[in-house]
PDB file of C-alpha atoms and ligand atoms in Angstrom:
ATOM      1  CA  MET A   1      -7.267   9.172 -40.341  1.00 53.00           C
ATOM      2  CA  GLN A   2      -4.940   6.595 -40.447  1.00 63.00           C
ATOM      3  CA  PRO A   3      -5.562   2.678 -41.051  1.00 72.00           C
ATOM      4  CA  LEU A   4      -4.931   0.980 -37.983  1.00 90.00           C
ATOM      5  CA  ASP A   5      -1.283  -0.251 -37.868  1.00 94.00           C
ATOM      6  CA  THR A   6      -1.139  -3.825 -36.703  1.00 95.00           C
ATOM      7  CA  THR A   7       1.498  -4.698 -37.603  1.00 95.00           C
ATOM      8  CA  ILE A   8       4.846  -6.205 -36.102  1.00 97.00           C
ATOM      9  CA  PRO A   9       7.842  -7.956 -38.049  1.00 98.00           C
ATOM     10  CA  GLU A  10       9.802 -10.113 -37.035  1.00 97.00           C
ATOM     11  CA  PRO A  11      12.717  -9.708 -35.728  1.00 98.00           C
ATOM     12  CA  ALA A  12      11.723  -6.322 -34.712  1.00 98.00           C
ATOM     13  CA  LEU A  13      12.576  -3.934 -31.163  1.00 98.00           C
ATOM     14  CA  ILE A  14       9.151  -3.933 -29.693  1.00 98.00           C
ATOM     15  CA  VAL A  15       9.273  -1.151 -27.008  1.00 98.00           C
ATOM     16  CA  LEU A  16       5.822  -0.809 -24.762  1.00 98.00           C
ATOM     17  CA  ILE A  17       4.925   2.379 -23.541  1.00 98.00           C
ATOM     18  CA  GLY A  18       2.569   2.460 -20.906  1.00 98.00           C
ATOM     19  CA  ALA A  19       2.449   4.388 -16.945  1.00 98.00           C
ATOM     20  CA  ALA A  20       3.265   1.819 -14.291  1.00 97.00           C
ATOM     21  CA  GLY A  21      -0.219  -0.772 -13.572  1.00 98.00           C
ATOM     22  CA  SER A  22      -0.929  -0.150 -17.608  1.00 98.00           C
ATOM     23  CA  GLY A  23      -0.132  -4.049 -18.171  1.00 97.00           C
ATOM     24  CA  LYS A  24       3.104  -4.095 -19.594  1.00 98.00           C
ATOM     25  CA  SER A  25       4.238  -7.085 -18.700  1.00 97.00           C
ATOM     26  CA  THR A  26       0.825  -8.531 -18.844  1.00 97.00           C
ATOM     27  CA  TRP A  27       1.403  -8.113 -22.463  1.00 97.00           C
ATOM     28  CA  ALA A  28       4.984  -8.591 -22.667  1.00 98.00           C
ATOM     29  CA  SER A  29       4.424 -11.995 -21.547  1.00 96.00           C
ATOM     30  CA  THR A  30       3.040 -13.291 -24.492  1.00 96.00           C
ATOM     31  CA  TRP A  31       6.190 -13.325 -25.998  1.00 97.00           C
ATOM     32  CA  PRO A  32       8.545 -16.127 -25.236  1.00 96.00           C
ATOM     33  CA  THR A  33      10.507 -14.604 -21.532  1.00 95.00           C
ATOM     34  CA  THR A  34      14.328 -14.861 -23.224  1.00 97.00           C
ATOM     35  CA  GLN A  35      12.772 -12.705 -25.343  1.00 98.00           C
ATOM     36  CA  VAL A  36      11.136 -10.034 -23.219  1.00 98.00           C
ATOM     37  CA  LEU A  37      14.202  -7.422 -21.208  1.00 98.00           C
ATOM     38  CA  GLU A  38      12.406  -6.078 -17.847  1.00 98.00           C
ATOM     39  CA  LEU A  39      13.475  -3.160 -16.410  1.00 97.00           C
ATOM     40  CA  ASP A  40      12.535  -3.976 -13.117  1.00 96.00           C
ATOM     41  CA  ASN A  41      14.371  -7.704 -13.317  1.00 97.00           C
ATOM     42  CA  PHE A  42      17.117  -5.976 -13.893  1.00 98.00           C
ATOM     43  CA  ARG A  43      17.027  -3.585 -11.273  1.00 96.00           C
ATOM     44  CA  ALA A  44      16.571  -6.634  -8.983  1.00 96.00           C
ATOM     45  CA  MET A  45      19.900  -8.326 -10.724  1.00 97.00           C
ATOM     46  CA  VAL A  46      21.763  -5.257  -9.610  1.00 97.00           C
ATOM     47  CA  SER A  47      20.218  -5.038  -6.069  1.00 97.00           C
ATOM     48  CA  ASP A  48      17.937  -7.603  -5.470  1.00 95.00           C
ATOM     49  CA  GLU A  49      14.919  -5.290  -5.294  1.00 92.00           C
ATOM     50  CA  ALA A  50      12.945  -4.939  -7.958  1.00 89.00           C
ATOM     51  CA  GLY A  51      11.463  -1.678  -6.773  1.00 88.00           C
ATOM     52  CA  CYS A  52      15.110   0.213  -6.276  1.00 89.00           C
ATOM     53  CA  GLN A  53      15.020   3.435  -7.826  1.00 89.00           C
ATOM     54  CA  GLU A  54      18.313   4.135  -7.151  1.00 94.00           C
ATOM     55  CA  ALA A  55      19.151   1.547  -9.062  1.00 96.00           C
ATOM     56  CA  THR A  56      18.050   2.294 -12.148  1.00 95.00           C
ATOM     57  CA  ASP A  57      21.383   3.743 -14.010  1.00 96.00           C
ATOM     58  CA  ASP A  58      23.060   0.424 -13.030  1.00 97.00           C
ATOM     59  CA  ALA A  59      20.095  -1.717 -14.439  1.00 97.00           C
ATOM     60  CA  VAL A  60      19.530   0.472 -17.160  1.00 97.00           C
ATOM     61  CA  PHE A  61      23.530   0.006 -18.510  1.00 98.00           C
ATOM     62  CA  ALA A  62      23.052  -3.921 -17.610  1.00 98.00           C
ATOM     63  CA  LEU A  63      19.661  -4.157 -19.969  1.00 98.00           C
ATOM     64  CA  GLN A  64      21.453  -2.393 -22.981  1.00 98.00           C
ATOM     65  CA  ALA A  65      24.340  -4.359 -23.319  1.00 98.00           C
ATOM     66  CA  VAL A  66      21.819  -7.544 -23.453  1.00 98.00           C
ATOM     67  CA  LEU A  67      19.767  -5.436 -25.735  1.00 98.00           C
ATOM     68  CA  GLU A  68      22.913  -4.623 -28.076  1.00 98.00           C
ATOM     69  CA  ALA A  69      23.951  -8.360 -28.119  1.00 98.00           C
ATOM     70  CA  ARG A  70      20.272  -9.559 -29.242  1.00 98.00           C
ATOM     71  CA  LEU A  71      19.994  -7.284 -31.629  1.00 98.00           C
ATOM     72  CA  ALA A  72      23.302  -7.423 -33.016  1.00 98.00           C
ATOM     73  CA  ARG A  73      21.753 -11.211 -33.443  1.00 98.00           C
ATOM     74  CA  ARG A  74      18.438  -9.900 -34.739  1.00 98.00           C
ATOM     75  CA  LYS A  75      16.771 -11.486 -32.505  1.00 98.00           C
ATOM     76  CA  MET A  76      12.693 -10.607 -31.502  1.00 98.00           C
ATOM     77  CA  THR A  77      13.282  -8.402 -28.946  1.00 98.00           C
ATOM     78  CA  VAL A  78      10.317  -6.387 -26.164  1.00 98.00           C
ATOM     79  CA  LEU A  79      11.317  -3.704 -23.839  1.00 98.00           C
ATOM     80  CA  ASP A  80       9.765  -4.200 -20.307  1.00 98.00           C
ATOM     81  CA  ALA A  81       9.927  -0.068 -19.070  1.00 98.00           C
ATOM     82  CA  THR A  82       7.438   2.944 -18.841  1.00 98.00           C
ATOM     83  CA  ASN A  83       9.346   4.474 -21.933  1.00 98.00           C
ATOM     84  CA  THR A  84       7.246   7.391 -21.789  1.00 98.00           C
ATOM     85  CA  GLU A  85      10.863   9.861 -21.678  1.00 97.00           C
ATOM     86  CA  ALA A  86      11.781  10.695 -25.283  1.00 98.00           C
ATOM     87  CA  ALA A  87      15.354  10.809 -24.297  1.00 98.00           C
ATOM     88  CA  VAL A  88      14.931   7.199 -23.310  1.00 98.00           C
ATOM     89  CA  ARG A  89      12.762   6.372 -26.793  1.00 98.00           C
ATOM     90  CA  ALA A  90      15.485   8.097 -28.766  1.00 98.00           C
ATOM     91  CA  ASN A  91      18.028   5.974 -27.321  1.00 98.00           C
ATOM     92  CA  LEU A  92      15.753   2.638 -28.197  1.00 98.00           C
ATOM     93  CA  ILE A  93      15.679   3.839 -31.995  1.00 98.00           C
ATOM     94  CA  ALA A  94      19.252   4.146 -31.768  1.00 98.00           C
ATOM     95  CA  THR A  95      20.052   1.110 -30.318  1.00 98.00           C
ATOM     96  CA  ALA A  96      17.999  -1.224 -32.701  1.00 98.00           C
ATOM     97  CA  ARG A  97      18.558   1.391 -35.990  1.00 98.00           C
ATOM     98  CA  ARG A  98      22.841   1.041 -35.160  1.00 98.00           C
ATOM     99  CA  HIS A  99      21.650  -2.530 -35.677  1.00 98.00           C
ATOM    100  CA  GLY A 100      19.531  -2.509 -38.770  1.00 98.00           C
ATOM    101  CA  VAL A 101      16.131  -3.967 -36.563  1.00 98.00           C
ATOM    102  CA  PRO A 102      12.943  -2.462 -36.963  1.00 98.00           C
ATOM    103  CA  THR A 103      11.344  -0.537 -33.940  1.00 98.00           C
ATOM    104  CA  VAL A 104       7.711  -0.939 -32.697  1.00 98.00           C
ATOM    105  CA  ALA A 105       6.417   1.013 -30.223  1.00 98.00           C
ATOM    106  CA  LEU A 106       3.432  -0.689 -28.181  1.00 98.00           C
ATOM    107  CA  VAL A 107       1.245   2.120 -26.406  1.00 98.00           C
ATOM    108  CA  ILE A 108      -0.506   0.183 -23.956  1.00 98.00           C
ATOM    109  CA  SER A 109      -2.860   3.343 -22.897  1.00 96.00           C
ATOM    110  CA  THR A 110      -5.508   1.878 -19.757  1.00 97.00           C
ATOM    111  CA  PRO A 111      -7.390   4.809 -18.420  1.00 98.00           C
ATOM    112  CA  ALA A 112      -5.241   6.095 -15.994  1.00 98.00           C
ATOM    113  CA  SER A 113      -7.515   5.395 -13.134  1.00 98.00           C
ATOM    114  CA  VAL A 114      -7.098   1.364 -13.394  1.00 98.00           C
ATOM    115  CA  CYS A 115      -3.451   2.126 -13.630  1.00 98.00           C
ATOM    116  CA  VAL A 116      -3.455   3.781  -9.930  1.00 98.00           C
ATOM    117  CA  GLU A 117      -6.388   1.427  -8.668  1.00 98.00           C
ATOM    118  CA  ARG A 118      -3.809  -1.788  -9.700  1.00 98.00           C
ATOM    119  CA  GLN A 119      -1.262  -0.046  -6.735  1.00 97.00           C
ATOM    120  CA  ALA A 120      -3.287  -1.070  -4.509  1.00 96.00           C
ATOM    121  CA  ASP A 121      -2.933  -4.859  -5.520  1.00 95.00           C
ATOM    122  CA  ARG A 122       1.674  -4.594  -5.253  1.00 94.00           C
ATOM    123  CA  THR A 123       3.022  -4.880  -2.428  1.00 92.00           C
ATOM    124  CA  PRO A 124       4.336  -1.138  -0.534  1.00 90.00           C
ATOM    125  CA  ASP A 125       8.204  -1.673  -2.623  1.00 86.00           C
ATOM    126  CA  ARG A 126       6.702  -2.480  -5.465  1.00 90.00           C
ATOM    127  CA  ALA A 127       3.151   0.055  -5.677  1.00 94.00           C
ATOM    128  CA  VAL A 128       4.089   3.000  -7.846  1.00 95.00           C
ATOM    129  CA  PRO A 129       3.009   6.427  -6.001  1.00 96.00           C
ATOM    130  CA  GLU A 130      -0.360   7.905  -7.432  1.00 97.00           C
ATOM    131  CA  PRO A 131       1.446  10.930  -9.099  1.00 98.00           C
ATOM    132  CA  VAL A 132       3.918   9.122 -10.739  1.00 97.00           C
ATOM    133  CA  VAL A 133       1.389   6.743 -12.310  1.00 98.00           C
ATOM    134  CA  LEU A 134      -0.340  10.145 -13.191  1.00 98.00           C
ATOM    135  CA  ALA A 135       2.260  11.890 -14.541  1.00 98.00           C
ATOM    136  CA  GLN A 136       3.370   9.025 -16.789  1.00 98.00           C
ATOM    137  CA  HIS A 137       0.063   8.498 -18.106  1.00 98.00           C
ATOM    138  CA  ALA A 138      -0.058  11.583 -19.202  1.00 98.00           C
ATOM    139  CA  ALA A 139       3.286  11.421 -20.701  1.00 98.00           C
ATOM    140  CA  MET A 140       2.146   8.472 -22.246  1.00 98.00           C
ATOM    141  CA  LEU A 141      -1.005  10.378 -24.111  1.00 98.00           C
ATOM    142  CA  ASP A 142       1.427  13.591 -24.811  1.00 98.00           C
ATOM    143  CA  ALA A 143       4.013  11.415 -27.112  1.00 98.00           C
ATOM    144  CA  PHE A 144       0.634   9.117 -28.606  1.00 97.00           C
ATOM    145  CA  SER A 145       0.755  11.578 -31.805  1.00 96.00           C
ATOM    146  CA  GLY A 146       4.601  11.862 -31.877  1.00 98.00           C
ATOM    147  CA  LEU A 147       5.542   8.672 -31.905  1.00 98.00           C
ATOM    148  CA  PRO A 148       5.867   7.985 -35.631  1.00 97.00           C
ATOM    149  CA  GLY A 149       7.779  11.213 -35.956  1.00 98.00           C
ATOM    150  CA  GLU A 150      10.406  10.083 -33.059  1.00 98.00           C
ATOM    151  CA  GLY A 151      11.206   7.122 -35.703  1.00 98.00           C
ATOM    152  CA  PHE A 152       9.556   4.587 -35.231  1.00 98.00           C
ATOM    153  CA  ASP A 153       8.338   1.683 -38.208  1.00 98.00           C
ATOM    154  CA  HIS A 154       5.408   0.870 -36.167  1.00 98.00           C
ATOM    155  CA  VAL A 155       2.456   2.465 -34.162  1.00 98.00           C
ATOM    156  CA  VAL A 156       0.597  -0.205 -32.399  1.00 98.00           C
ATOM    157  CA  ILE A 157      -2.575   0.438 -29.899  1.00 97.00           C
ATOM    158  CA  ALA A 158      -2.455  -2.642 -27.686  1.00 97.00           C
ATOM    159  CA  GLU A 159      -5.745  -3.547 -27.397  1.00 95.00           C
ATOM    160  CA  ASN A 160      -5.538  -3.521 -31.149  1.00 95.00           C
ATOM    161  CA  ILE A 161      -3.468  -6.925 -31.766  1.00 95.00           C
ATOM    162  CA  HIS A 162      -4.419 -10.033 -30.755  1.00 95.00           C
ATOM    163  CA  ARG A 163      -2.015 -11.888 -28.283  1.00 96.00           C
ATOM    164  CA  LEU A 164      -3.285 -13.699 -26.689  1.00 95.00           C
ATOM    165  CA  GLU A 165      -4.280 -17.216 -28.332  1.00 95.00           C
ATOM    166  CA  ALA A 166       0.424 -16.698 -28.877  1.00 94.00           C
ATOM    167  CA  LEU A 167       0.077 -16.690 -25.004  1.00 96.00           C
ATOM    168  CA  LEU A 168      -2.148 -20.270 -24.791  1.00 96.00           C
ATOM    169  CA  GLN A 169      -0.569 -22.109 -27.865  1.00 95.00           C
ATOM    170  CA  ARG A 170       3.077 -21.885 -26.325  1.00 94.00           C
ATOM    171  CA  VAL A 171       1.696 -22.608 -22.474  1.00 93.00           C
ATOM    172  CA  SER A 172      -0.283 -25.108 -23.892  1.00 95.00           C
ATOM    173  CA  ASP A 173       3.470 -26.347 -26.383  1.00 94.00           C
ATOM    174  CA  ALA A 174       4.889 -26.405 -23.412  1.00 92.00           C
ATOM    175  CA  ARG A 175       2.439 -28.566 -21.190  1.00 92.00           C
ATOM    176  CA  ARG A 176       2.070 -31.448 -24.760  1.00 94.00           C
ATOM    177  CA  ALA A 177       5.786 -31.561 -24.301  1.00 93.00           C
ATOM    178  CA  ASP A 178       5.265 -32.029 -20.043  1.00 91.00           C
ATOM    179  CA  LEU A 179       2.873 -35.124 -20.550  1.00 92.00           C
ATOM    180  CA  GLY A 180       5.229 -36.322 -23.490  1.00 93.00           C
ATOM    181  CA  TRP A 181       1.695 -35.691 -26.499  1.00 93.00           C
ATOM    182  CA  ASP A 182       4.984 -34.429 -28.570  1.00 93.00           C
ATOM    183  CA  GLY A 183       6.367 -37.764 -29.443  1.00 94.00           C
ATOM    184  CA  GLY A 184       8.933 -37.079 -26.840  1.00 93.00           C
ATOM    185  CA  GLU A 185       9.525 -38.677 -23.307  1.00 91.00           C
ATOM    186  CA  GLY A 186       7.685 -35.804 -20.987  1.00 91.00           C
ATOM    187  CA  LEU A 187       8.049 -36.109 -17.340  1.00 91.00           C
ATOM    188  CA  GLY A 188       5.810 -38.936 -16.776  1.00 87.00           C
ATOM    189  CA  ASP A 189       5.975 -39.673 -12.856  1.00 84.00           C
ATOM    190  CA  LEU A 190       7.769 -36.199 -12.680  1.00 89.00           C
ATOM    191  CA  LEU A 191       4.795 -34.182 -13.864  1.00 90.00           C
ATOM    192  CA  LEU A 192       3.363 -34.152 -10.557  1.00 88.00           C
ATOM    193  CA  VAL A 193       6.632 -33.270  -8.510  1.00 90.00           C
ATOM    194  CA  ARG A 194       6.926 -29.920 -11.215  1.00 90.00           C
ATOM    195  CA  ARG A 195       3.341 -28.996 -10.001  1.00 90.00           C
ATOM    196  CA  TYR A 196       3.857 -29.238  -6.981  1.00 90.00           C
ATOM    197  CA  PHE A 197       7.491 -27.802  -6.948  1.00 91.00           C
ATOM    198  CA  GLY A 198       7.899 -26.093  -9.480  1.00 91.00           C
ATOM    199  CA  PRO A 199      10.478 -26.853 -13.024  1.00 89.00           C
ATOM    200  CA  GLU A 200      13.291 -25.852 -10.491  1.00 92.00           C
ATOM    201  CA  ILE A 201      13.000 -29.094  -8.423  1.00 92.00           C
ATOM    202  CA  LEU A 202      12.586 -31.465 -11.400  1.00 91.00           C
ATOM    203  CA  PRO A 203      16.252 -32.003 -11.846  1.00 90.00           C
ATOM    204  CA  MET A 204      16.762 -32.769  -8.029  1.00 93.00           C
ATOM    205  CA  TRP A 205      14.352 -35.579  -7.702  1.00 91.00           C
ATOM    206  CA  ARG A 206      14.377 -38.841  -8.112  1.00 88.00           C
ATOM    207  CA  TRP A 207      11.778 -41.512  -6.066  1.00 85.00           C
ATOM    208  CA  ARG A 208      12.796 -44.702  -4.353  1.00 83.00           C
ATOM    209  CA  ASP A 209      11.124 -47.259  -4.978  1.00 79.00           C
ATOM    210  CA  THR A 210      11.605 -49.339  -1.767  1.00 71.00           C
ATOM    211  CA  SER A 211      12.528 -47.156   1.767  1.00 66.00           C
ATOM    212  CA  GLN A 212      13.440 -48.722   4.735  1.00 68.00           C
ATOM    213  CA  LEU A 213      12.332 -45.476   6.731  1.00 66.00           C
ATOM    214  CA  ALA A 214       9.067 -45.630   4.959  1.00 64.00           C
ATOM    215  CA  GLY A 215       7.876 -49.341   5.490  1.00 73.00           C
ATOM    216  CA  GLY A 216       8.861 -50.398   1.989  1.00 73.00           C
ATOM    217  CA  ASP A 217       6.806 -47.347   0.720  1.00 79.00           C
ATOM    218  CA  ARG A 218       8.024 -45.532  -2.661  1.00 82.00           C
ATOM    219  CA  VAL A 219      10.010 -42.321  -1.010  1.00 87.00           C
ATOM    220  CA  GLY A 220      10.686 -38.915  -2.481  1.00 88.00           C
ATOM    221  CA  GLU A 221      13.596 -37.732  -2.445  1.00 90.00           C
ATOM    222  CA  ILE A 222      15.423 -33.936  -3.479  1.00 92.00           C
ATOM    223  CA  ARG A 223      19.062 -34.046  -3.625  1.00 92.00           C
ATOM    224  CA  LEU A 224      21.209 -31.183  -3.359  1.00 92.00           C
ATOM    225  CA  GLY A 225      24.752 -31.311  -2.366  1.00 89.00           C
ATOM    226  CA  ALA A 226      24.934 -33.494   0.387  1.00 91.00           C
ATOM    227  CA  ASP A 227      21.661 -31.704   1.665  1.00 93.00           C
ATOM    228  CA  ARG A 228      19.165 -34.176   1.129  1.00 91.00           C
ATOM    229  CA  LEU A 229      15.211 -34.562   1.825  1.00 91.00           C
ATOM    230  CA  SER A 230      12.956 -37.438   2.180  1.00 85.00           C
ATOM    231  CA  SER A 231       9.282 -38.146   2.545  1.00 76.00           C
ATOM    232  CA  PRO A 232       7.781 -41.157   2.201  1.00 61.00           C
ATOM    233  CA  CYS A 233       3.744 -40.714  -0.463  1.00 53.00           C
ATOM    234  CA  ALA A 234       0.630 -42.078  -0.561  1.00 49.00           C
ATOM    235  CA  PRO A 235       1.484 -45.757  -2.322  1.00 47.00           C
ATOM    236  CA  THR A 236      -0.286 -46.059  -5.561  1.00 49.00           C
ATOM    237  CA  SER A 237      -3.757 -47.985  -6.267  1.00 45.00           C
ATOM    238  CA  THR A 238      -1.244 -51.073  -7.607  1.00 47.00           C
ATOM    239  CA  GLU A 239       0.729 -51.068  -4.414  1.00 46.00           C
ATOM    240  CA  ARG A 240      -2.264 -50.935  -2.272  1.00 47.00           C
ATOM    241  CA  ALA A 241      -3.755 -54.123  -4.632  1.00 48.00           C
ATOM    242  CA  THR A 242      -0.156 -55.785  -4.061  1.00 46.00           C
ATOM    243  CA  SER A 243      -0.465 -55.374  -0.269  1.00 44.00           C
ATOM    244  CA  ALA A 244      -3.631 -56.293  -0.276  1.00 44.00           C
ATOM    245  CA  SER A 245      -3.605 -59.474  -1.853  1.00 44.00           C
ATOM    246  CA  ARG A 246       0.320 -59.998   0.554  1.00 41.00           C
ATOM    247  CA  SER A 247      -1.734 -59.848   3.502  1.00 38.00           C
TER     248      SER A 247
HETATM  249  P1  GDP B 301       2.668  -2.811 -15.740  1.00 95.80           P
HETATM  250  O1  GDP B 301       2.989  -1.952 -13.988  1.00 95.80           O
HETATM  251  O2  GDP B 301       2.554  -2.039 -16.804  1.00 95.80           O
HETATM  252  O3  GDP B 301       3.942  -3.991 -16.034  1.00 95.80           O
HETATM  253  O4  GDP B 301       1.360  -3.889 -15.656  1.00 95.80           O
HETATM  254  P2  GDP B 301       1.067  -5.477 -14.877  1.00 95.80           P
HETATM  255  O5  GDP B 301       1.353  -5.816 -16.489  1.00 95.80           O
HETATM  256  O6  GDP B 301       1.824  -5.649 -14.311  1.00 95.80           O
HETATM  257  O7  GDP B 301      -0.498  -5.478 -14.599  1.00 95.80           O
HETATM  258  C1  GDP B 301      -1.049  -4.539 -13.385  1.00 95.80           C
HETATM  259  C2  GDP B 301      -1.977  -5.042 -13.208  1.00 95.80           C
HETATM  260  O8  GDP B 301      -3.280  -5.471 -13.739  1.00 95.80           O
HETATM  261  C3  GDP B 301      -2.469  -7.189 -13.082  1.00 95.80           C
HETATM  262  O9  GDP B 301      -2.385  -7.816 -11.844  1.00 95.80           O
HETATM  263  C4  GDP B 301      -2.210  -7.303 -14.009  1.00 95.80           C
HETATM  264  O10 GDP B 301      -2.715  -8.994 -13.824  1.00 95.80           O
HETATM  265  C5  GDP B 301      -3.266  -6.734 -14.100  1.00 95.80           C
HETATM  266  N1  GDP B 301      -3.552  -7.102 -16.115  1.00 95.80           N
HETATM  267  C6  GDP B 301      -3.097  -6.753 -16.877  1.00 95.80           C
HETATM  268  N2  GDP B 301      -3.581  -6.796 -18.255  1.00 95.80           N
HETATM  269  C7  GDP B 301      -4.758  -6.579 -18.081  1.00 95.80           C
HETATM  270  C8  GDP B 301      -5.526  -7.100 -18.871  1.00 95.80           C
HETATM  271  O11 GDP B 301      -5.371  -7.296 -19.878  1.00 95.80           O
HETATM  272  N3  GDP B 301      -6.769  -8.122 -17.714  1.00 95.80           N
HETATM  273  C9  GDP B 301      -7.063  -8.077 -16.934  1.00 95.80           C
HETATM  274  N4  GDP B 301      -7.948  -9.143 -16.558  1.00 95.80           N
HETATM  275  N5  GDP B 301      -5.621  -8.004 -16.364  1.00 95.80           N
HETATM  276  C10 GDP B 301      -4.589  -6.916 -16.229  1.00 95.80           C
HETATM  277 MG1   MG B 302       5.694  -4.484 -15.038  1.00 95.80          MG
END
């Protein structure tokens, strides 16, 4: 029996292989988002719907272009799609070889019953029908023993690698940077804005210290072009103390 392979070289093309609901995107999220090419994302980019099967050809075309560009730069790349068809895998291996980047098959062998159960938590447009999930699962099992023969440099079973710490470290680094603990400026006052609205709103946000609108209270303002939303916010404890001592 072969010892378990858990090697993931850097760079590599990591080809996730698993049925819908097996946890591919969850595993993929342990790598930085720029490294992950998710077929559903490309479907959404060409059609506005991640579950739009009719858009698959266009999505694959767009994904292939990004894949080539990344591998030409020898960038770590994670391919998040079911990849249960041999022809799809053969194309990925050939692409990586053209650029001299090693390939890893990362097999996610979650039981079929769990993959099916997980479809119930999805919105109808994203839920994959049970027979399709079962067929993908069977194809994953069928493919498993032949993966080294297909040309993958490493065949790794997801259960055997440790990615949770890598994910937590990255998340924690982002938090530290937000708080300024990494020596940078951090987000300061804007941390609250980010928590409340998310990072998208940060660049459009500013505090206005006194406002006639709010009787002198501090006002948060979100501005985009000619559009503007402002709202008074609760005074800080110092502000309360100052106004109390004034009265
Ligand atoms: P995909 O269709 O293969 O991309 O599957 P997802 O990554 O979207 O996972 C489907 C569901 O299973 C999501 O709700 C995940 O949160 C959940 N899930 C996936 N992997 C795990 C895991 O290892 N542990 C737990 N607790 N939930 C998981
Ligand atoms: Mg997914």
